[in-house]
Coordinates of C-alpha atoms and ligand atoms in Angstrom, one line a residue:
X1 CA 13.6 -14.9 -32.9
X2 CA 13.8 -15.0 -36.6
X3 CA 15.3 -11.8 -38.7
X4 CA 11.3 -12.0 -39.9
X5 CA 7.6 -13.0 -39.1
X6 CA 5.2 -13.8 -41.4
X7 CA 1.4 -13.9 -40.9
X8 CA -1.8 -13.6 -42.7
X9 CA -3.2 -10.8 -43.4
X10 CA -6.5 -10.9 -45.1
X11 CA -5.9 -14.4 -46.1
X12 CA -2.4 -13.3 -47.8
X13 CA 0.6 -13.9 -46.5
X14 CA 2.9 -10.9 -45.6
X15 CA 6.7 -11.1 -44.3
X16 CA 7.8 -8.4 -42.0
X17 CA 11.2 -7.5 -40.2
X18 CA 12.4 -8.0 -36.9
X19 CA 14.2 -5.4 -34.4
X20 CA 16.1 -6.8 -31.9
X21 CA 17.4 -4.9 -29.3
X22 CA 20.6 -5.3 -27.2
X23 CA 18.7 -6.9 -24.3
X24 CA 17.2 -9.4 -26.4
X25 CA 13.4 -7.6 -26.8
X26 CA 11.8 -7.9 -30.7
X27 CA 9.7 -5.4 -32.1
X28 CA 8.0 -6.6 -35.4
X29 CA 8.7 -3.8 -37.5
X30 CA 5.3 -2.2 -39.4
X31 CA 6.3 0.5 -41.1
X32 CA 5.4 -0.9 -44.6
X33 CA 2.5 -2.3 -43.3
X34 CA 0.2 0.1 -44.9
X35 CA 1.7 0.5 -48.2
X36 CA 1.9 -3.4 -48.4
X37 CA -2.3 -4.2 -47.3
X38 CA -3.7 -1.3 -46.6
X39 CA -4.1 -1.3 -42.9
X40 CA -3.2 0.4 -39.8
X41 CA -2.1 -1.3 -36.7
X42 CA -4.6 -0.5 -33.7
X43 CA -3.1 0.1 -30.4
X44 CA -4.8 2.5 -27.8
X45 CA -2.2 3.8 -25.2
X46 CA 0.7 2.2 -27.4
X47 CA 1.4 -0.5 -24.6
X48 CA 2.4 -2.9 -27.5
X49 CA 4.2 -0.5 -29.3
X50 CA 7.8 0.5 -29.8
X51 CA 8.0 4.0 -30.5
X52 CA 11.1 4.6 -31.2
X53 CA 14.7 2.7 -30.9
X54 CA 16.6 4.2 -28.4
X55 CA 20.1 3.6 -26.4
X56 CA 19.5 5.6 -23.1
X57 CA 17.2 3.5 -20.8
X58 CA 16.6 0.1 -20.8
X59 CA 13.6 -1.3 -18.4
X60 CA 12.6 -5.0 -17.4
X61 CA 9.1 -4.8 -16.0
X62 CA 8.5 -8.3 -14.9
X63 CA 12.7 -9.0 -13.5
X64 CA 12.2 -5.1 -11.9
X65 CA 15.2 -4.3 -14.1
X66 CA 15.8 -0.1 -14.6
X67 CA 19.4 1.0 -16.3
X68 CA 20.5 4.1 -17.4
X69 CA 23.1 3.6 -20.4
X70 CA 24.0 0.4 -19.3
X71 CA 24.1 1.0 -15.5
X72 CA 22.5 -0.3 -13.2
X73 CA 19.7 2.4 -10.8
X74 CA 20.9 0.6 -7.4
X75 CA 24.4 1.1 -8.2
X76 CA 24.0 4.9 -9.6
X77 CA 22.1 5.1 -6.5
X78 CA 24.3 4.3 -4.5
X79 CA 27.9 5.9 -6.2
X80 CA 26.8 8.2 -8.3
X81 CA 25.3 11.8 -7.9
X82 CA 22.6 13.1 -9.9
X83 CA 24.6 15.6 -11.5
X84 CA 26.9 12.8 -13.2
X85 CA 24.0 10.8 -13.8
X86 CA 22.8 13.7 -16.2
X87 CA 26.0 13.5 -17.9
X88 CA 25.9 10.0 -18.2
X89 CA 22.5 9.9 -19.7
X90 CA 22.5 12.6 -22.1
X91 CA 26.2 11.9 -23.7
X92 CA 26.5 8.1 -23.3
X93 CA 29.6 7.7 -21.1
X94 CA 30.5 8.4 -17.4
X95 CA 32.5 11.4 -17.6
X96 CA 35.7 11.9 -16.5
X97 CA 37.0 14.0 -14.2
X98 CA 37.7 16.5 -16.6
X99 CA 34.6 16.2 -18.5
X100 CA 32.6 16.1 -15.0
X101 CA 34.6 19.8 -14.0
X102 CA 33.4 20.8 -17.0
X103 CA 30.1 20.3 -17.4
X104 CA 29.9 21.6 -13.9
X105 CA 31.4 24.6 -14.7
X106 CA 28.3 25.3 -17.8
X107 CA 26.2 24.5 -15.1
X108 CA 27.0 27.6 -12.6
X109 CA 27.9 29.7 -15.5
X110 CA 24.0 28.9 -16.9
X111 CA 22.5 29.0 -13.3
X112 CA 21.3 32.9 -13.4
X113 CA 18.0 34.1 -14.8
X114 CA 18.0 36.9 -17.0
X115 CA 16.5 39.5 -14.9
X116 CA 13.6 40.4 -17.7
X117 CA 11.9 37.1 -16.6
X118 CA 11.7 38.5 -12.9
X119 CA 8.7 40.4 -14.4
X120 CA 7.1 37.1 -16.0
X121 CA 7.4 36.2 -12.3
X122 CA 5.5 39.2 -11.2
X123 CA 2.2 38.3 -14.0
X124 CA 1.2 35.0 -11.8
X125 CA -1.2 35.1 -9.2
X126 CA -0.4 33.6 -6.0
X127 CA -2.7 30.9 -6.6
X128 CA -0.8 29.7 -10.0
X129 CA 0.5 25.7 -9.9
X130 CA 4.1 25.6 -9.8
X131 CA 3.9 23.3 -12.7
X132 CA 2.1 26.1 -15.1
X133 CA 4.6 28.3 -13.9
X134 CA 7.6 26.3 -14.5
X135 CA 6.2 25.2 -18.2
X136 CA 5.5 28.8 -19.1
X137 CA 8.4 30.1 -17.6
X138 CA 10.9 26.9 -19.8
X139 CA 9.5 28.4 -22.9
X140 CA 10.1 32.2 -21.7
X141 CA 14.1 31.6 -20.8
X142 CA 14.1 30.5 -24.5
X143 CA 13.3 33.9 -25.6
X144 CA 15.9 35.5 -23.8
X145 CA 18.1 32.9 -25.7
X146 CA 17.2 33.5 -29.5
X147 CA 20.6 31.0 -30.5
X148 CA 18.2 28.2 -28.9
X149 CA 16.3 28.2 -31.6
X150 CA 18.0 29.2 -34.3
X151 CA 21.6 27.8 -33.4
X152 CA 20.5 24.3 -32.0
X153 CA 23.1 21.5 -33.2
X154 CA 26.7 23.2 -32.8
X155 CA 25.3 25.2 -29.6
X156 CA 23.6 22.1 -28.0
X157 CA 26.1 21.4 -24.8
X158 CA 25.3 25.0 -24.3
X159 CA 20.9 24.9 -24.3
X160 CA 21.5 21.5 -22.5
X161 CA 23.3 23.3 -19.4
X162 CA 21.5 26.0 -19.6
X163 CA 18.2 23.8 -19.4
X164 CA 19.4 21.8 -16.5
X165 CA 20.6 24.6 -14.3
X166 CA 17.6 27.2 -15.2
X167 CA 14.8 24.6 -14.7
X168 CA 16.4 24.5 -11.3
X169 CA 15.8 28.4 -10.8
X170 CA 12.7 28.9 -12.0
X171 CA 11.4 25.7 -10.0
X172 CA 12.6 27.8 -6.7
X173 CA 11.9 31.5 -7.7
X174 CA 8.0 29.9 -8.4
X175 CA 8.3 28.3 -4.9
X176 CA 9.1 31.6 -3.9
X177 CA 6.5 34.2 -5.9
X178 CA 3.8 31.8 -4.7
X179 CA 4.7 31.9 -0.8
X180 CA 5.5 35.7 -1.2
X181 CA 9.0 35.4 -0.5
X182 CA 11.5 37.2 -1.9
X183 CA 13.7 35.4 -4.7
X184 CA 16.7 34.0 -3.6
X185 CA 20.0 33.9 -6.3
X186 CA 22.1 30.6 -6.7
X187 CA 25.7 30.6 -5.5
X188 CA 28.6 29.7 -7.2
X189 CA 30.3 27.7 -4.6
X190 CA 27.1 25.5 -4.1
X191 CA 26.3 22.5 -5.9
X192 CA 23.1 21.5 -7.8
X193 CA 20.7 20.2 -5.5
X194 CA 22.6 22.2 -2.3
X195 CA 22.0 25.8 -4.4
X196 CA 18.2 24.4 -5.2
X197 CA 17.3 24.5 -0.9
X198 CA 20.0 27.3 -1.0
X199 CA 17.3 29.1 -3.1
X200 CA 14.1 27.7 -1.4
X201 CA 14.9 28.2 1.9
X202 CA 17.5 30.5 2.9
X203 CA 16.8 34.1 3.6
X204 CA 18.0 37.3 2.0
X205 CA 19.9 38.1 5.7
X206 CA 20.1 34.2 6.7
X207 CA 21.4 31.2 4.9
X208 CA 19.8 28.1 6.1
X209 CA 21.2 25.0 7.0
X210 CA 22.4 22.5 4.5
X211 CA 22.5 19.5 6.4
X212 CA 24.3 17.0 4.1
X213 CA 21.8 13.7 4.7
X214 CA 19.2 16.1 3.5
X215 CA 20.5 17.5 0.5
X216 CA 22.0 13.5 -0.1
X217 CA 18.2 12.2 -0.1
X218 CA 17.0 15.0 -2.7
X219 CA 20.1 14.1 -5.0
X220 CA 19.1 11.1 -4.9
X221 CA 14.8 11.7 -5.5
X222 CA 16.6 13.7 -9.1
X223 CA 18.3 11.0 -9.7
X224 CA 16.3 8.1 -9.4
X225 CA 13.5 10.1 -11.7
X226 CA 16.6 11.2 -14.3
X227 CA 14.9 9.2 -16.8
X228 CA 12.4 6.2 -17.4
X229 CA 12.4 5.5 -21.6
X230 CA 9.2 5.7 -23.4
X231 CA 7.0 7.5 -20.7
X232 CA 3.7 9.6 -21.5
X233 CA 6.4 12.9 -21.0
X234 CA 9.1 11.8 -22.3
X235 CA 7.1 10.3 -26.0
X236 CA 5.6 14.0 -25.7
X237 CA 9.1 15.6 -25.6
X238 CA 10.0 13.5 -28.5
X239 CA 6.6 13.8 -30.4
X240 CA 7.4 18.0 -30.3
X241 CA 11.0 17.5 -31.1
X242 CA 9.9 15.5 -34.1
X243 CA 8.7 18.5 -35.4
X244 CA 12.1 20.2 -35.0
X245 CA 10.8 22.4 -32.3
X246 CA 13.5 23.3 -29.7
X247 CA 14.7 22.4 -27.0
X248 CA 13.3 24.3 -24.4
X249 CA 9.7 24.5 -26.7
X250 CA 9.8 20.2 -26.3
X251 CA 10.9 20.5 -22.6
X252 CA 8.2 22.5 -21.6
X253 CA 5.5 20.4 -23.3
X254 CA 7.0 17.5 -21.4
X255 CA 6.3 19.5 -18.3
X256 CA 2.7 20.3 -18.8
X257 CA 2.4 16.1 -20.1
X258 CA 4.3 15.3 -16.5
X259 CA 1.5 17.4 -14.1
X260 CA -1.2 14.9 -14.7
X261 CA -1.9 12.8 -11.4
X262 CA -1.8 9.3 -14.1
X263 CA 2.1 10.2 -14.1
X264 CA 3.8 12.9 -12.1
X265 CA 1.3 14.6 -10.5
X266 CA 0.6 11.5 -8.7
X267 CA 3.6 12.2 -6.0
X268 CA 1.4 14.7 -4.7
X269 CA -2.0 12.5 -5.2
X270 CA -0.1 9.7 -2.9
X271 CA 0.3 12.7 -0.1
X272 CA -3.2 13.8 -0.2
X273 CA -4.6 10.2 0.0
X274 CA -2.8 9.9 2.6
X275 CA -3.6 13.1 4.2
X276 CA -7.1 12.5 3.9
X277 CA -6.6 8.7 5.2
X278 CA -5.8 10.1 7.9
X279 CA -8.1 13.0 8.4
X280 CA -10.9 10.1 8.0
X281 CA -9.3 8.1 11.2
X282 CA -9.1 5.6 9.3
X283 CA -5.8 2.8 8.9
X284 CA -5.8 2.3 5.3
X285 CA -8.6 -0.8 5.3
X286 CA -11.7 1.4 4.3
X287 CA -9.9 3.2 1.8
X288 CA -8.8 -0.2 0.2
X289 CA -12.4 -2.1 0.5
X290 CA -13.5 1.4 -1.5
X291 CA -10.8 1.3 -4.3
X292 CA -11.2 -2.5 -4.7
X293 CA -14.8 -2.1 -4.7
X294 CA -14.8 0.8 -7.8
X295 CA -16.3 3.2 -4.8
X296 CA -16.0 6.5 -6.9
X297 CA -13.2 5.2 -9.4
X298 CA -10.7 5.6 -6.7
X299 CA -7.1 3.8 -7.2
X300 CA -4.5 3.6 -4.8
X301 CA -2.2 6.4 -5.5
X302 CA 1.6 5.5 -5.7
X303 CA 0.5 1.8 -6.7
X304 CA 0.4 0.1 -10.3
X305 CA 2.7 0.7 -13.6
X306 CA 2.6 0.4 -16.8
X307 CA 5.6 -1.3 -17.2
X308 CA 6.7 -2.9 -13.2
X309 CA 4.8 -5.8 -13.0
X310 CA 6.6 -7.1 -10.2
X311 CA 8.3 -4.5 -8.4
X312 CA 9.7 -0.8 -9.0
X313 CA 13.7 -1.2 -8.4
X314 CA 13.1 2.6 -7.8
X315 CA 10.7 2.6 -5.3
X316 CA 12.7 -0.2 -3.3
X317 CA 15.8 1.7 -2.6
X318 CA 13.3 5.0 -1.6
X319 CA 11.7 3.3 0.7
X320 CA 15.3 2.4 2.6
X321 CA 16.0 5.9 2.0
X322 CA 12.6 7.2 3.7
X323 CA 13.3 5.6 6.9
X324 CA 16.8 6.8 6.8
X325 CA 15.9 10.5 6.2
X326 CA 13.0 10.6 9.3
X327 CA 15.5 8.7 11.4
X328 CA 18.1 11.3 10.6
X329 CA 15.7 14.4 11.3
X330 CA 14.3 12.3 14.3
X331 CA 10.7 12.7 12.7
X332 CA 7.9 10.6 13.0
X333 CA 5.5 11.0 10.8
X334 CA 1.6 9.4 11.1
X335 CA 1.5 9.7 7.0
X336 CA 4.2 7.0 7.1
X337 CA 2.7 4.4 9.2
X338 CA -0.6 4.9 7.1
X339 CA 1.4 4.5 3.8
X340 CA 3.4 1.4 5.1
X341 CA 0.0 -0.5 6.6
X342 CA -1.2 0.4 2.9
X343 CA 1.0 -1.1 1.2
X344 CA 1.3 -4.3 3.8
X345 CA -2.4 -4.6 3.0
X346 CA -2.5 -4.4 -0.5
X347 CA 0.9 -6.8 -1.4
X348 CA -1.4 -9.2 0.2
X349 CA -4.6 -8.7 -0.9
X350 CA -5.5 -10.5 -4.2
X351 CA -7.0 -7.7 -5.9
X352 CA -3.4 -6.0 -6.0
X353 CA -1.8 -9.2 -6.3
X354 CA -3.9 -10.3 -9.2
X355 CA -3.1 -7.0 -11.4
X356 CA 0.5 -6.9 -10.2
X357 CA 0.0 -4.0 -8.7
X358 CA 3.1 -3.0 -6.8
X359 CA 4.5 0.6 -5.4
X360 CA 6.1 2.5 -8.3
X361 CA 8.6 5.3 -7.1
X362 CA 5.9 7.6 -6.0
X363 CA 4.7 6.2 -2.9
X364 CA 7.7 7.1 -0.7
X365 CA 8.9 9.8 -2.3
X366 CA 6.6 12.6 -1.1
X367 CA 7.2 11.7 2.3
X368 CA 10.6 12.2 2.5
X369 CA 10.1 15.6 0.4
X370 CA 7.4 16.6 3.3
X371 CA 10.0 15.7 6.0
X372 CA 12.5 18.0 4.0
X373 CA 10.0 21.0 3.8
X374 CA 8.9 20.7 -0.1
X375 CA 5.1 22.1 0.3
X376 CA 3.4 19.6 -1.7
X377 CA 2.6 21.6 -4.6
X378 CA 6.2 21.8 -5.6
X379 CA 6.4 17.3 -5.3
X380 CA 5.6 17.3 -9.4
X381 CA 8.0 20.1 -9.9
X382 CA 10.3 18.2 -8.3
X383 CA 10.2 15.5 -10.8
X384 CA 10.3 17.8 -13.4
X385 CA 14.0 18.8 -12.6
X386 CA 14.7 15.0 -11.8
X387 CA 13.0 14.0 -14.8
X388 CA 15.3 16.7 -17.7
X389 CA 18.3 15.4 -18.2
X390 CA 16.0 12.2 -20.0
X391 CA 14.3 14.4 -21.7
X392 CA 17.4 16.1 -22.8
X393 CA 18.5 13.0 -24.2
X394 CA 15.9 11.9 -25.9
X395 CA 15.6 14.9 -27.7
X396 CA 18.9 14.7 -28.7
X397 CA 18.2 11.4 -30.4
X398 CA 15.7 12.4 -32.1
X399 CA 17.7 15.4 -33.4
X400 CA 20.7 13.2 -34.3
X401 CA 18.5 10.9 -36.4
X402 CA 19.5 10.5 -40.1
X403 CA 16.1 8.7 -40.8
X404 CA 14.0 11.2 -38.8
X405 CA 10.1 12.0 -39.7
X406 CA 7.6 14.6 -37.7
X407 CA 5.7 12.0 -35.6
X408 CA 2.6 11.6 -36.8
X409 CA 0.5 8.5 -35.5
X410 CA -2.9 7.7 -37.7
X411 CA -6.2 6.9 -36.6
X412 CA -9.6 4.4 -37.2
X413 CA -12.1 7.1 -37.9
X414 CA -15.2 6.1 -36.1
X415 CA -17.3 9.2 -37.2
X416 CA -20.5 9.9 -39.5
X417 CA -20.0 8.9 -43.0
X418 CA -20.3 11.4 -45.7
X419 CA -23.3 13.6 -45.4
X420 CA -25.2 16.9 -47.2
X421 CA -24.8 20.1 -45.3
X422 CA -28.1 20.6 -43.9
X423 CA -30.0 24.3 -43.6
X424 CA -30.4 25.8 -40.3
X425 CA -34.0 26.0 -40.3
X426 CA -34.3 22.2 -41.4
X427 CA -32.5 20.8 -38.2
Ligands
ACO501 N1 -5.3 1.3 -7.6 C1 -6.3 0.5 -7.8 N2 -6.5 -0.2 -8.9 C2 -5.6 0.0 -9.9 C3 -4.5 0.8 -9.8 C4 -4.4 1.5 -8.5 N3 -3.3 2.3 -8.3 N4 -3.8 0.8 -10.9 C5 -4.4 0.0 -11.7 N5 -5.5 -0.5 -11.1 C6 -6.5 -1.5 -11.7 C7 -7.3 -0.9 -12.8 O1 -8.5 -0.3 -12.2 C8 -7.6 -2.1 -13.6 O2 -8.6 -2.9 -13.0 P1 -9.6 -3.7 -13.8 O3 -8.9 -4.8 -14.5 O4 -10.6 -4.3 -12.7 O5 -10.3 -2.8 -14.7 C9 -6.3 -2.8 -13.6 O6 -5.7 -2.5 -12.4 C10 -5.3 -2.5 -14.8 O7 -5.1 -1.1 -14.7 P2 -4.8 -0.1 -15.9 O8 -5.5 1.2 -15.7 O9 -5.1 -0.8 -17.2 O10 -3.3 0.0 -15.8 P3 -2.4 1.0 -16.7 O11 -1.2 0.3 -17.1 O12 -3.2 1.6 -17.8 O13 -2.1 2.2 -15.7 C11 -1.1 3.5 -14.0 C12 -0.9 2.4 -15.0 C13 -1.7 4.8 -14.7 C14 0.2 3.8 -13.4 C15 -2.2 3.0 -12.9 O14 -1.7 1.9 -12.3 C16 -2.5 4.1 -11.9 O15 -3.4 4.9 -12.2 N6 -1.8 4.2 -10.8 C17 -2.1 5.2 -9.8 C18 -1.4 6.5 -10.2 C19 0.1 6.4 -10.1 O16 0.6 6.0 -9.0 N7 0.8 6.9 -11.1 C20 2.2 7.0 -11.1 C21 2.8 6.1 -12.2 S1 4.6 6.0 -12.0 C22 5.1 7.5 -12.6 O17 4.6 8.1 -13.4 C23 6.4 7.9 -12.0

């Protein structure tokens, strides 16, 4: 495409830039489009809008395409672990050895709570969402940290580890305040996702098993979340970073912008469809005559994207993984045959077909996290550790911009015009 378009605007003509990025996609570039006619551009749920540039994640939603930094997710999937995968994404560059022992290293040294936020614990009732905890809980670690806000730049590797390894804690020691069980503290000699069931499920006089496939699969649900670019949390992470809030101040909002069912809360939407699916006796069919039908606004959870519109790469190689995890643990489980007739079903129904609706990454993945033990109030919190090494990033981009303004979007004000105050007694 050319360096410029032009079109009319108004019945004058008006020349604007081009963007192209490295993968070939153009983005017409408006930002003097307001000084130059006087309007705004008008895009609801920015699907044709480019945000931001940005060199982490690149996505092809009609060729299925998803690559971190230039790799491919199949072949992270299938060589990398998720701990790397955090590397790679938030510095650029696969690390070496070196820089892998390393960063490792921050990790375990950063993995302990202080103990003050055991009592921040304590205020929750039983009945508190995982998710509020974990978002209230980012922003407390950050006041046991004052450098993290005032120190941010130089001290960055530093609030980055800490981030990575705490969300990890506090994702477990919620798990356990809400169960009543007794926290459980990380060990040194584990690794990430091995010390996160370490700290879910062992006992204060009994480790639990760590059977490698197992703690494999989860690695592999926190990597294939690690990042997805311009997502509803990740644009909020960036949209609070704008304003030069902190890191764990931006992470936190990403969390609470993650626990809607449109996004990540719908991991545990998927399981309680198909819980109730199956409650019902029913094989999927009546379900899907009442969402195609608009019966109650319901959607097939775990189905449709804003971007796939041909397939997820991610929820291909979870689906292979599923089977391998309940063949591994010899489990069966009914919520899997009910999920796999669904999605038979609806790949060949023309409603589905006809809005290229496909299975995004959620569909599978709380089944294998049921088969591993996650209760499914902790699926979305899940995600949220998955999903922080890409919001790490992206904060550091917007940090490390030169050109960088508060994000601050404009509107078409469709209120009353000017009008006279009018007396209390006259209304
Ligand atoms: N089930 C049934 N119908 C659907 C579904 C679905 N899952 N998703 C979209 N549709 C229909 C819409 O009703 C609409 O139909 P219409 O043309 O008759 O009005 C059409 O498909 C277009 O849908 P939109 O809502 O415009 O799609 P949008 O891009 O805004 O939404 C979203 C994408 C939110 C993911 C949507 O597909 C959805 O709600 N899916 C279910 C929830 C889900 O699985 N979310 C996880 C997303 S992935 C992630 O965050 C990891």
């Amino acid at each position: 495409m050319n360096e410029t378009v032009e079109m009319i605007i108004d019945g004058k003509p008006l020349v604007l830039p081009t963007v192209t990025g490295s993968e070939g996609e153009v983005g017409i570039d408006i930002s003097s489009l307001r000084n130059k006619t006087g309007c705004i551009t008008l895009d609801p749920a920015y699907g044709n809008t480019g945000a931001c540039e940005s060199a982490v994640t690149f996505i092809d939603g009609e060729l299925g395409i998803l690559r971190y930094r230039g790799y491919d997710i199949a072949e992270l999937a299938e060589k990398s672990t998720f701990i790397e995968t955090s590397y790679l994404i938030i510095y650029g560059e696969l690390p070496t050895r070196a820089q892998l022992t390393e960063f490792s290293n921050l990790l375990s040294e950063n993995q302990m709570l202080h103990e003050g936020m055991r009592f921040h614990f304590e205020g929750f009732p039983s009945t508190a969402h995982p998710m509020a905890i974990l978002s209230s809980m980012i922003n407390a670690a950050s006041s046991y940290h004052p450098n993290i806000i005032s120190k941010r730049e130089e001290r960055f590797p530093y609030h980055a580890a800490r981030l990575i390894s705490q969300v990890r804690t506090i994702a477990a020691f919620s798990y356990r305040k809400a169960h009543g069980l007794p926290a459980i503290y990380p060990k040194s000699n584990l690794k990430y996702t091995a010390n996160f069931l370490h700290m879910m499920f062992s006992l204060p006089n009994e480790d639990c098993e760590l059977k490698p496939e197992i703690v494999k699969a989860l690695d592999l649900i926190f990597l294939l979340h690690a990042d997805h670019e311009q997502n509803c949390s990740t644009s909020t992470v960036r949209m609070v970073a704008s304003s030069k809030a902190n890191l764990f101040a931006s992470a936190a909002a990403g969390v609470c912008a993650l626990w809607g069912p449109l996004h990540g809360g719908a991991n545990q939407a998927v399981l309680e469809m198909l819980e109730e699916i199956h409650q019902e006796g029913d094989d999927g069919s009546k379900f899907l005559n009442e969402v195609k039908n608009k019966i109650g606004n319901r959607k097939l959870m775990g189905f449709g994207h804003r971007v796939y519109k041909n397939f997820d790469p991610r929820a291909v190689i979870i689906k292979n993984q599923c089977d391998k995890v309940l063949a591994q643990l010899h489990k069966s489980d009914p919520l899997l045959d009910i999920a796999k007739k669904l999605e038979e079903i609806a790949l060949n129904d023309d409603y589905f077909i006809s809005r290229k609706l496909y299975p995004n990454v959620d569909f599978y993945s709380g089944i294998i996290m049921r088969a591993i033990g996650i209760p499914l109030d902790m699926f979305t919190v899940m995600f949220a550790i998955g999903r922080m090494p890409g919001w790490i990033a992206n904060y550091k981009e917007v940090m490390e911009d030169p050109d960088g303004r508060i994000a601050r979007p404009r509107q078409i004000y469709t209120g009353p015009t000017q009008r006279s105050y009018a007396a209390l007694e006259t209304r």
